Tab-separated table of C-alpha atoms in Angstrom:
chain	number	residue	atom	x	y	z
A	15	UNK	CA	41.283	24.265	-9.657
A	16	UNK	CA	41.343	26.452	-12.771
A	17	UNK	CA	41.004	29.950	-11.661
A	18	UNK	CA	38.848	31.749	-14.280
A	19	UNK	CA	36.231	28.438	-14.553
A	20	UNK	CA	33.454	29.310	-12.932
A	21	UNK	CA	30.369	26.905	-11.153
A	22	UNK	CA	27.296	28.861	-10.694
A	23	UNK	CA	23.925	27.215	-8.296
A	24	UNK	CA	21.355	29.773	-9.278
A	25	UNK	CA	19.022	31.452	-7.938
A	26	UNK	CA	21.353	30.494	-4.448
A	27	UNK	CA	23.257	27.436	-3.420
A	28	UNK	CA	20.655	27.246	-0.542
A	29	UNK	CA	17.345	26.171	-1.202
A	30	UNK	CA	14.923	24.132	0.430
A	31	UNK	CA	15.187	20.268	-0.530
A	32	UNK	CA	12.305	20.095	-2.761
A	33	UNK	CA	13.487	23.470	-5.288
A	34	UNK	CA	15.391	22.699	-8.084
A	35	UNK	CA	18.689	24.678	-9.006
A	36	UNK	CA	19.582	25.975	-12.161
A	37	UNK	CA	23.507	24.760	-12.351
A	38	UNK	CA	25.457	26.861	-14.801
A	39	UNK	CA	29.304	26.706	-16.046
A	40	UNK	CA	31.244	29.525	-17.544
A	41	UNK	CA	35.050	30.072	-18.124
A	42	UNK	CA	35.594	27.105	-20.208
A	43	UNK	CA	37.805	26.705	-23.607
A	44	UNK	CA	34.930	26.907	-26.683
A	45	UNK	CA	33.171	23.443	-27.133
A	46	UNK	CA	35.326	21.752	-24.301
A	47	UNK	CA	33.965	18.751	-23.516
A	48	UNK	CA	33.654	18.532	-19.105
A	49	UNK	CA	32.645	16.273	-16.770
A	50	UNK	CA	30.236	17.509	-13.985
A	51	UNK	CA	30.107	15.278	-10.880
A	52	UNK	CA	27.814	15.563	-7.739
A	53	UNK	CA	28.375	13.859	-4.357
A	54	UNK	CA	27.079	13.863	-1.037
A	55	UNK	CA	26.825	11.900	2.372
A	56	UNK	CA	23.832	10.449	4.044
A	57	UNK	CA	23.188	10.319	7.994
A	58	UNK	CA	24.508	7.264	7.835
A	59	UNK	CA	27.842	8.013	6.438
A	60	UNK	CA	26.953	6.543	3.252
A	61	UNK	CA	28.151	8.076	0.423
A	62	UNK	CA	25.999	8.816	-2.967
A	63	UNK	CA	27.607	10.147	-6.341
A	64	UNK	CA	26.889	10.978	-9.555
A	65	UNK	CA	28.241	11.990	-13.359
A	66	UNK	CA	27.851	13.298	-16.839
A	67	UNK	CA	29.482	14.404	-19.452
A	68	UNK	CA	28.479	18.065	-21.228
A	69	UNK	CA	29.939	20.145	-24.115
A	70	UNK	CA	30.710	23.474	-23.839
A	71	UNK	CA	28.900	26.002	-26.526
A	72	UNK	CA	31.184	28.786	-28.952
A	73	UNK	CA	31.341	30.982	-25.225
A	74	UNK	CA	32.786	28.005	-23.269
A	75	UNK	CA	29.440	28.208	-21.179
A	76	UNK	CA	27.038	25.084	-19.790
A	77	UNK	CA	23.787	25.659	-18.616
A	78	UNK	CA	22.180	22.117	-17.566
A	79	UNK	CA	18.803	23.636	-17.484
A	80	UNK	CA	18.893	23.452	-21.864
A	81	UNK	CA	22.436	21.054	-22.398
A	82	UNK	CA	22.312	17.705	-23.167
A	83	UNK	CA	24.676	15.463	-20.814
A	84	UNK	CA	26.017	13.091	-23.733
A	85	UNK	CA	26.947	10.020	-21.537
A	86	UNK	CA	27.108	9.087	-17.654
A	87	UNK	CA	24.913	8.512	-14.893
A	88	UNK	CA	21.796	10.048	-17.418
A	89	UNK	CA	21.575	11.501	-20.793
A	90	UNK	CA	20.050	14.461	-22.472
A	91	UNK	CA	18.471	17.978	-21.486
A	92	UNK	CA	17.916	16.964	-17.022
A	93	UNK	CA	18.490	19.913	-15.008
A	94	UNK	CA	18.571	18.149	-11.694
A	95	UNK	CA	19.879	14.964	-13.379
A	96	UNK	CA	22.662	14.739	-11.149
A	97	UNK	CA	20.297	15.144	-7.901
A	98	UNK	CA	18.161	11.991	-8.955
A	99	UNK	CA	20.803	9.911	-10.746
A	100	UNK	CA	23.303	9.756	-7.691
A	101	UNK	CA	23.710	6.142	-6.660
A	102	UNK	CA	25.165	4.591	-3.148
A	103	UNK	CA	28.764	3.280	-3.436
A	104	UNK	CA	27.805	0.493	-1.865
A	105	UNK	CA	24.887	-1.385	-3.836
A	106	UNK	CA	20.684	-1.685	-1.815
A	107	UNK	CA	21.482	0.801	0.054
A	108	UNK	CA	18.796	3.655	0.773
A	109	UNK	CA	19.589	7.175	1.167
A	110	UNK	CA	18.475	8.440	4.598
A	111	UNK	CA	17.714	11.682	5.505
A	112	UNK	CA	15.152	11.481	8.425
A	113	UNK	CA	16.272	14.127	10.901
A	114	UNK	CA	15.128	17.844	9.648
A	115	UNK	CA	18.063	19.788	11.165
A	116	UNK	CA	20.431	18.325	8.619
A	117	UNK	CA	20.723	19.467	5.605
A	118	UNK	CA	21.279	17.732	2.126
A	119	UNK	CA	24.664	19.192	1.249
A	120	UNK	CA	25.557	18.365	-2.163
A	121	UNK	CA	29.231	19.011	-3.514
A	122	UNK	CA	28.967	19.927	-7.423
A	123	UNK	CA	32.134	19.883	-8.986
A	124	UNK	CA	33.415	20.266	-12.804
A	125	UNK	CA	36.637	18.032	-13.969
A	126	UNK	CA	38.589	18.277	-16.854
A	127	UNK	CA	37.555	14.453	-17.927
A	128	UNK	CA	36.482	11.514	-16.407
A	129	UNK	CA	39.198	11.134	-13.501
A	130	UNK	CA	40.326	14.337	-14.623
A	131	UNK	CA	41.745	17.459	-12.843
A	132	UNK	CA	39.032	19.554	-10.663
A	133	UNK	CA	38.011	22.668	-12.595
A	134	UNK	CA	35.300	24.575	-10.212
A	135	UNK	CA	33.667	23.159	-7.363
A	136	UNK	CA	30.331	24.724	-5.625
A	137	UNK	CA	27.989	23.368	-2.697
A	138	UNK	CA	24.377	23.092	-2.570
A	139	UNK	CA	22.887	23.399	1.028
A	140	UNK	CA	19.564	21.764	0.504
A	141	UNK	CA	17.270	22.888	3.517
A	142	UNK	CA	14.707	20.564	4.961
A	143	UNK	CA	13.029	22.884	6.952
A	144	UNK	CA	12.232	26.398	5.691
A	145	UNK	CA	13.297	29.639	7.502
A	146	UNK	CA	10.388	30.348	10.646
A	147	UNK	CA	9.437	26.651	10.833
A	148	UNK	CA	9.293	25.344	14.410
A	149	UNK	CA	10.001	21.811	14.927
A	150	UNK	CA	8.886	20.507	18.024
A	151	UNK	CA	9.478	17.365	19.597
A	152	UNK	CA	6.186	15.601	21.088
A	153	UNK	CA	5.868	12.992	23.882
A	154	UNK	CA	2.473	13.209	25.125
A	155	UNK	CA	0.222	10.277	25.823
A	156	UNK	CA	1.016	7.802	23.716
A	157	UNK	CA	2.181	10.033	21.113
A	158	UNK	CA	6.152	9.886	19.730
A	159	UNK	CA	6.703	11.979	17.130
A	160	UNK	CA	7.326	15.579	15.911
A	161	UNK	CA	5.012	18.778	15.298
A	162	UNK	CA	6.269	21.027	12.644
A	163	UNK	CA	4.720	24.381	12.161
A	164	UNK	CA	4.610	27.128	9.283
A	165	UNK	CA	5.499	30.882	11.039
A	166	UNK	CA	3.125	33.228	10.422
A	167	UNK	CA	-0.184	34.196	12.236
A	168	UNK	CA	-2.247	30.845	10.215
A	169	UNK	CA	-4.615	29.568	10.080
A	170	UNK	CA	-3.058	26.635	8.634
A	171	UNK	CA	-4.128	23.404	7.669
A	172	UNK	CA	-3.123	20.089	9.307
A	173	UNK	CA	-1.536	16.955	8.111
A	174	UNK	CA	-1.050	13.492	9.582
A	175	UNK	CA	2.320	12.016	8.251
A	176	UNK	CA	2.681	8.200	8.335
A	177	UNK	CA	5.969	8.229	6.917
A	178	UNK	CA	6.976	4.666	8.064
A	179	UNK	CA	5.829	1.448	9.242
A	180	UNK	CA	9.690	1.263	9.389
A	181	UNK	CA	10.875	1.588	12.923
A	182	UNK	CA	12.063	5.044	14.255
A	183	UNK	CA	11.244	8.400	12.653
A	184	UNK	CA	10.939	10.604	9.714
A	185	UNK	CA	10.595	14.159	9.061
A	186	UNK	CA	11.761	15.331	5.799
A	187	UNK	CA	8.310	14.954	4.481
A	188	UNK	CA	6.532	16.365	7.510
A	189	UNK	CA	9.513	19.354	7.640
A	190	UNK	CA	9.173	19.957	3.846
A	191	UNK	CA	5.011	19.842	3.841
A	192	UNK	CA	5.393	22.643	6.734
A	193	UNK	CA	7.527	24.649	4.404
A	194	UNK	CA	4.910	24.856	2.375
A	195	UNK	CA	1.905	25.772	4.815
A	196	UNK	CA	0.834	22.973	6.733
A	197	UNK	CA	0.614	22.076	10.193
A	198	UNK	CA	2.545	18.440	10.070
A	199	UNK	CA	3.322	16.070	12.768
A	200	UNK	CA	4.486	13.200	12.088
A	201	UNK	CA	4.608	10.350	14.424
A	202	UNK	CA	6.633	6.978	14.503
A	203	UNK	CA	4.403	3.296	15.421
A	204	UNK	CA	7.771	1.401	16.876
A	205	UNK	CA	11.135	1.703	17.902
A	206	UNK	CA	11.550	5.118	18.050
A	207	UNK	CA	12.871	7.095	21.940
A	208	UNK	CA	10.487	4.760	24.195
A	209	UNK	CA	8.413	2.791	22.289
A	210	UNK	CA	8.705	-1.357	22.188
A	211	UNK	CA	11.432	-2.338	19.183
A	212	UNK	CA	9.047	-4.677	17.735
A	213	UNK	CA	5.507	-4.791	17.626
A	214	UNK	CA	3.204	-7.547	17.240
A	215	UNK	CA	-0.102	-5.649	16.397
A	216	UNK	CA	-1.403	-2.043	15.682
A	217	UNK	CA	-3.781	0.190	17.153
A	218	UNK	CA	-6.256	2.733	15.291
A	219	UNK	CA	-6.465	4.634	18.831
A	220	UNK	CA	-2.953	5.629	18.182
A	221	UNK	CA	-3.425	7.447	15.064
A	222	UNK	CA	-7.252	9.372	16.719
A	223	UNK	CA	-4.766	10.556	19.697
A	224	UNK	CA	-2.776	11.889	17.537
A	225	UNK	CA	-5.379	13.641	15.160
A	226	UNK	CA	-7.104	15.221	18.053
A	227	UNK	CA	-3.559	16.772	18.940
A	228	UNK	CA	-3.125	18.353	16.265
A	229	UNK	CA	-7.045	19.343	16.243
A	230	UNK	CA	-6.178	21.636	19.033
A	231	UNK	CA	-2.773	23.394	18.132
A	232	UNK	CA	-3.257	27.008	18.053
A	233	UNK	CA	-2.873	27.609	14.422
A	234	UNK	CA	-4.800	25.177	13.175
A	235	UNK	CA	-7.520	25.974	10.952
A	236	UNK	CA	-8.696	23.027	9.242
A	237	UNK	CA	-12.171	21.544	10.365
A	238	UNK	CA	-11.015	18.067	9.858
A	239	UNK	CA	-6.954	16.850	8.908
A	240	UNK	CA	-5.431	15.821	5.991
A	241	UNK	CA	-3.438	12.252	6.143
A	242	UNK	CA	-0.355	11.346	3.791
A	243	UNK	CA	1.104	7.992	4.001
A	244	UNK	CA	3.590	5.694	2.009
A	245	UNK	CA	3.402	1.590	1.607
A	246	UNK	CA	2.232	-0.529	4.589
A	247	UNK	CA	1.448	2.803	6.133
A	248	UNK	CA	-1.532	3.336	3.099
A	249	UNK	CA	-3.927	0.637	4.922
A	250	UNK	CA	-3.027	2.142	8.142
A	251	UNK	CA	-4.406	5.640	7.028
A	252	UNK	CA	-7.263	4.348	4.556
A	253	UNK	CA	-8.051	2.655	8.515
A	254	UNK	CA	-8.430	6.098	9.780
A	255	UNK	CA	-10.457	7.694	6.977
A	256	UNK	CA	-12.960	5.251	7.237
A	257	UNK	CA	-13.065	4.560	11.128
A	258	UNK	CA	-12.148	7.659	12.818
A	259	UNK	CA	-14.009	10.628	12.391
A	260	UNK	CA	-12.390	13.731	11.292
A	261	UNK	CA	-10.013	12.489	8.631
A	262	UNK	CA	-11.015	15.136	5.453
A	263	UNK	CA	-8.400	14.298	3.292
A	264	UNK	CA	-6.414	10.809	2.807
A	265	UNK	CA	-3.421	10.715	0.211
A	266	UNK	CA	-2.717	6.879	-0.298
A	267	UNK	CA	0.517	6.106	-1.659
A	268	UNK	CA	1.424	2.390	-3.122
A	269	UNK	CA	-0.253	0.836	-0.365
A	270	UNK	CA	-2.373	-2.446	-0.460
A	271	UNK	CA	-5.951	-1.970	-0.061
A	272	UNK	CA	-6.300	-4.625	2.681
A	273	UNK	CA	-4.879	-4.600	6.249
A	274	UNK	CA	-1.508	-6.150	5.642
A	275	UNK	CA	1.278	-7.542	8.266
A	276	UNK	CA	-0.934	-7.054	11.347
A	277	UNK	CA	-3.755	-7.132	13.122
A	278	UNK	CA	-5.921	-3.351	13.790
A	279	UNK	CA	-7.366	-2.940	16.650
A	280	UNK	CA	-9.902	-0.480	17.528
A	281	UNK	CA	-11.001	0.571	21.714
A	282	UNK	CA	-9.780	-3.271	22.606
A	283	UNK	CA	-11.551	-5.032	19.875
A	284	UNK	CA	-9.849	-6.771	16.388
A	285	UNK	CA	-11.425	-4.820	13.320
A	286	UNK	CA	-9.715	-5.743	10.842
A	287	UNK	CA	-7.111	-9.304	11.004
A	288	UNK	CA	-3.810	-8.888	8.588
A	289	UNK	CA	-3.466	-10.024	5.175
A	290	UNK	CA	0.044	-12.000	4.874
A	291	UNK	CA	2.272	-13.110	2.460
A	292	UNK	CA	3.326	-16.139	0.428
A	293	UNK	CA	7.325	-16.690	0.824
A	294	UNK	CA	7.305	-19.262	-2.379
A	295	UNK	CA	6.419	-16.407	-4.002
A	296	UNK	CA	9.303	-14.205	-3.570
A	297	UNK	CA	11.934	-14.256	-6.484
A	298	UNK	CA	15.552	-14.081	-4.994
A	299	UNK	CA	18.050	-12.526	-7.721
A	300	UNK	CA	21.717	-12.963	-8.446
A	301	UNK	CA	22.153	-9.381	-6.857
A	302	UNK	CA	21.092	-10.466	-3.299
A	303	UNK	CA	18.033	-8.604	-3.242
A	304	UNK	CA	14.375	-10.299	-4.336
A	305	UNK	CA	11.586	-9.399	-5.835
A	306	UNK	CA	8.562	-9.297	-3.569
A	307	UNK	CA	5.477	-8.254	-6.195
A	308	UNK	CA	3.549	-11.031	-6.032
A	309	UNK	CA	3.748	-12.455	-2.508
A	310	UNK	CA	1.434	-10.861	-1.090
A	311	UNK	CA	-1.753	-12.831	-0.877
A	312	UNK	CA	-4.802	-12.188	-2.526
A	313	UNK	CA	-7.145	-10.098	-0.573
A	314	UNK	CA	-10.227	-10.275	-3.205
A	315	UNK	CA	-10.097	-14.147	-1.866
A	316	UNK	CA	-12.917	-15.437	-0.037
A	317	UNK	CA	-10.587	-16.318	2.901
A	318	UNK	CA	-9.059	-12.919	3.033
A	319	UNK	CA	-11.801	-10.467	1.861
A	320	UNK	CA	-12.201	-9.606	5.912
A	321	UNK	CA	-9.051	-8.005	5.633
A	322	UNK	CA	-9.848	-5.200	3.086
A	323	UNK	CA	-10.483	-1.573	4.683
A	324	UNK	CA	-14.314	-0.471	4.387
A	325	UNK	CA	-13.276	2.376	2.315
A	326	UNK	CA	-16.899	3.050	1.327
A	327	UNK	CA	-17.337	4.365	5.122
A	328	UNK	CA	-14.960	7.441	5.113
A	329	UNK	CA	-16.743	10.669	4.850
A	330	UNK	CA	-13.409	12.896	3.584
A	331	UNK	CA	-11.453	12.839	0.057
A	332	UNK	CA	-9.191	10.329	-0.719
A	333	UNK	CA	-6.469	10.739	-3.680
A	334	UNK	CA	-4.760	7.199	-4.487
A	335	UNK	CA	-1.352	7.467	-5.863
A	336	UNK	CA	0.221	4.193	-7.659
A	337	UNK	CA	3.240	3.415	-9.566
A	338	UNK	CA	3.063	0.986	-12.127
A	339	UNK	CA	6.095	-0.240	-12.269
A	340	UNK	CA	6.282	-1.007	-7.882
A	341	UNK	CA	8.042	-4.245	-7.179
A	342	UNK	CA	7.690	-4.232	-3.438
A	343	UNK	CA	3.904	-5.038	-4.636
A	344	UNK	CA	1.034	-4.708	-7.064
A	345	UNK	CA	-0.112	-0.943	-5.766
A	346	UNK	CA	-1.466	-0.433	-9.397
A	347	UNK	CA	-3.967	-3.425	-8.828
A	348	UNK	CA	-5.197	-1.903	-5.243
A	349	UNK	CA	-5.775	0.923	-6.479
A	350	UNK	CA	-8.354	-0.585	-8.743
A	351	UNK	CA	-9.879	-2.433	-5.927
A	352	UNK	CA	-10.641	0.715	-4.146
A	353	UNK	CA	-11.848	2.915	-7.291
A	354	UNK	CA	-13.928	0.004	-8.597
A	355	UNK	CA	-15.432	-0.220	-4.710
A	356	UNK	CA	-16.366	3.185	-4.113
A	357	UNK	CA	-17.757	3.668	-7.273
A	358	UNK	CA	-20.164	0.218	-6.353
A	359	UNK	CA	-21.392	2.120	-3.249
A	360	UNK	CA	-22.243	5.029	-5.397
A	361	UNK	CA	-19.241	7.390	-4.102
A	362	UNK	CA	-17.094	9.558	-6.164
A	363	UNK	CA	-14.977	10.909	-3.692
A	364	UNK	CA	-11.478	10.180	-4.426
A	365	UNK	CA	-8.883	10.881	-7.511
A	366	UNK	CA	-6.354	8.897	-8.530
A	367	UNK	CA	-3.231	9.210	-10.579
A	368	UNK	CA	-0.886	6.494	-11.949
A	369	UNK	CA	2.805	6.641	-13.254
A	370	UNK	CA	4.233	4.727	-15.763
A	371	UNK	CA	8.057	4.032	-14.983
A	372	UNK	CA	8.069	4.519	-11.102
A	373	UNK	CA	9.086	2.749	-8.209
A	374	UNK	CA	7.578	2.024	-4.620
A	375	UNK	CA	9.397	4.788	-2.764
A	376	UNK	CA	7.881	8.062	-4.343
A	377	UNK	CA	8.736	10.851	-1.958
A	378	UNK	CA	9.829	14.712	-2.195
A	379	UNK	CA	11.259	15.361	-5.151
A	380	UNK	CA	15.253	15.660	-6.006
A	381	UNK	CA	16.405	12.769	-3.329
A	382	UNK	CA	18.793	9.877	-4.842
A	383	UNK	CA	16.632	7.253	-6.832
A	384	UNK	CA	16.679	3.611	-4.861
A	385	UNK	CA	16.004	0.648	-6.592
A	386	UNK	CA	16.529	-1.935	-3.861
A	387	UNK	CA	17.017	-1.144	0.172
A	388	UNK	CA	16.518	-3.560	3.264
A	389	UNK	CA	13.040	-4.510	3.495
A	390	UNK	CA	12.012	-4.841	7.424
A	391	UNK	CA	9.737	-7.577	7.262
A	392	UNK	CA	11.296	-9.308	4.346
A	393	UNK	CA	15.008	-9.601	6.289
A	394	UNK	CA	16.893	-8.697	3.063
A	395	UNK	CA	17.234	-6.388	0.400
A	396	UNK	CA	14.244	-5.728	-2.159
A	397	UNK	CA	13.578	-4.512	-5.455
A	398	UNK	CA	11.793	-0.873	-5.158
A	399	UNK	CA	11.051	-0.995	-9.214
A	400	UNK	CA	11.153	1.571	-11.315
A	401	UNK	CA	13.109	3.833	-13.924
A	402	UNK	CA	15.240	6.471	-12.288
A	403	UNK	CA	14.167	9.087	-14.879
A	404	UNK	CA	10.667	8.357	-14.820
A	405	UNK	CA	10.819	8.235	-11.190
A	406	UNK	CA	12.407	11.252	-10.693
A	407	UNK	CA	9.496	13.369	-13.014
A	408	UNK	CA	6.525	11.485	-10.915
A	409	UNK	CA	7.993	13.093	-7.842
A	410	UNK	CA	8.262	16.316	-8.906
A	411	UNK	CA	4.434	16.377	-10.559
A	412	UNK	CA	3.192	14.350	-7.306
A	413	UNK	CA	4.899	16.469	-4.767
A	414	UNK	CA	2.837	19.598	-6.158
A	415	UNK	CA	-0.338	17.029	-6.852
A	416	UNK	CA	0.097	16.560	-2.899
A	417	UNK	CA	0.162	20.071	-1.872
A	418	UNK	CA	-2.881	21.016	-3.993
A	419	UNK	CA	-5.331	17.979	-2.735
A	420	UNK	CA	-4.787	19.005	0.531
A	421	UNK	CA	-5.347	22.717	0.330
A	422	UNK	CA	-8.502	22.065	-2.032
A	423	UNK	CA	-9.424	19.790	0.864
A	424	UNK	CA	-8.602	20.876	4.218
């Protein structure tokens, strides 16, 4: 390592996950052209990496918040560019970061080219739970999950995270949403410490146990609770915003706007049977993954219009969240279906927000981009969709979008 190069993370090479970092370069020759690498290691033990190239100016300085990177993994002015661009060395793989007691360490490093000699190397320590948060494992009832909450007197409001339909558990969301003021717990549906491995159908009960839980934590101050959820889990919470009472706020993110996959249940009785899927219509690819957009059948169909959730019956806010470019399915087209519903019963609660160039898996900002993954239900690797760039700005704007719906609202 050259001795008088130096790698700067500003303001501190620890930071919660969701903060950008200001990455800055100084001790270089004038106009020496660098290449600036980032790398780091899921849960798993899979390993994500990125790469660009940048020029130093006259004072042999780089300061990625206004340089251009001029080739590699992205080009031109991205500050977090090498968060977002990083890509798994082995191809559909997802980056996982569930448990909220790991960090996101990220090794940023400066060569003198390509394969080149290291230069200055500097780690980034991205938190997913902020300093005073408690994180508390529940197991009560039927409840799995965990309850994260702010420090601090409160009175804070409360959030529902349906992370998953996957099986098991995840909390970055939940741990990062607490950072930020809310009273989160976020609660797995299968496979997760003692629940069954596989389940065969789903019940609303679950979810109003839950709610009332967090209801009666201490600092809660919200009259109702917020709920956030992601893909098959959207039908699952536009379920409880129209079924259960004391859902105030619903964020719905590319989900269908039908039951999908299985049958809800509500007290012992089928409310709603599950909308399922054409496998003729899945495209397999060269690659090994497929491309699962249109397989899902049509739930504006006579045959399958009793699957679609009676949105016009919730009493809270909903905001829908789609991504045009989602290959896992047509969120973009639900959406639509639930605007143009609720505005034919005469209701105007709900906003909604598109984005061109993004992908099914919108979460916190500054994670690696993933186009394809193992799809669950599907048995193979899918197509996510999506630009990485275009991606990577709808999570930042959403992630803010998120935290300001619920506060209006809870």
């Amino acid at each position: 390592m050259s001795s008088q190069v130096r790698l700067s993370l500003l303001p501190s090479s620890r930071c919660l996950f969701d903060e950008p970092v200001q990455v800055k370069v100084a001790g270089l020759k004038s106009r020496e052209v660098v290449t600036m690498r980032a790398k780091t290691t899921d849960e798993r033990g899979m390993v994500f990496s990125s790469s660009a190239t940048y020029s130093a100016d006259e004072n042999g300085e780089i300061d990625l918040s206004k340089d251009p990177s001029l080739s590699g993994s992205y080009t031109g002015v991205e500050p977090m560019g090498l968060l977002w661009s990083m890509t798994p060395e082995t191809l559909h793989k997802r980056f996982i970061k569930t448990n909220a007691l790991n960090p996101h360490v990220v090794k940023f490093s400066v060569h003198e080219d390509e394969e080149g000699r290291m230069l200055a190397e500097e780690t980034n320590e991205r938190l997913l739970i902020g300093d005073g948060v408690s994180r508390i494992p529940v197991k009560e009832g039927d409840i799995r999950g965990v309850l994260f909450i702010p420090p601090g007197e409160g009175s804070f409001p409360a959030v529902l995270d349906l992370y998953t339909f996957g099986g098991g558990l995840s909390e970055k969301r939940a741990a990062l949403l607490a950072s930020r003021g809310f009273v989160v717990l976020t609660v797995a549906l299968y496979g997760h410490d003692d629940m069954p491995r596989k389940i065969t159908e789903v019940h609303l009960d679950y979810f109003e146990e839950a709610i009332a839980f967090l209801k009666k934590q201490d600092k809660v101050g919200s009259k109702g609770v917020g709920v956030i959820s992601l893909s098959k889990s959207g039908d699952l919470a536009l379920s409880a915003a129209s079924y259960l009472p004391g859902v105030e706020a619903t964020v719905w993110i590319n989900g269908c706007s039908a039951n999908t996959a299985l049958p809800l249940y509500y007290k012992k009785s089928q409310i709603l049977p599950a909308l399922m899927f054409d496998v003729t219509k899945i495209i397999h690819l060269e690659s090994g993954a497929c491309n699962t957009k249109y397989a899902t059948l049509d739930p504006l169909l006579e045959q399958n219009k009793a699957t679609l959730v009676p949105i016009e019956k919730a009493k809270g806010r909903f905001l829908f969240v789609a991504a045009e470019d989602d290959l896992n399915w047509d969120s973009k087209m639900y959406m639509d279906m639930m605007v143009e519903r609720l505005k034919l019963h005469g209701r105007d609660n709900f906003e909604s927000v598109c984005y061109a160039g993004a992908g099914h898996y919108l979460e916190p900002p500054y994670g690696p981009y993933c186009p394809s993954s193992f799809h669950g239900l599907v048995g193979k690797p899918v197509l996510w969709g999506g630009e990485p760039k275009s991606h990577a700005a709808a999570e930042v704007h959403l992630w803010m979008k998120i935290q300001k719906f619920f506060k209006a609202n809870l």
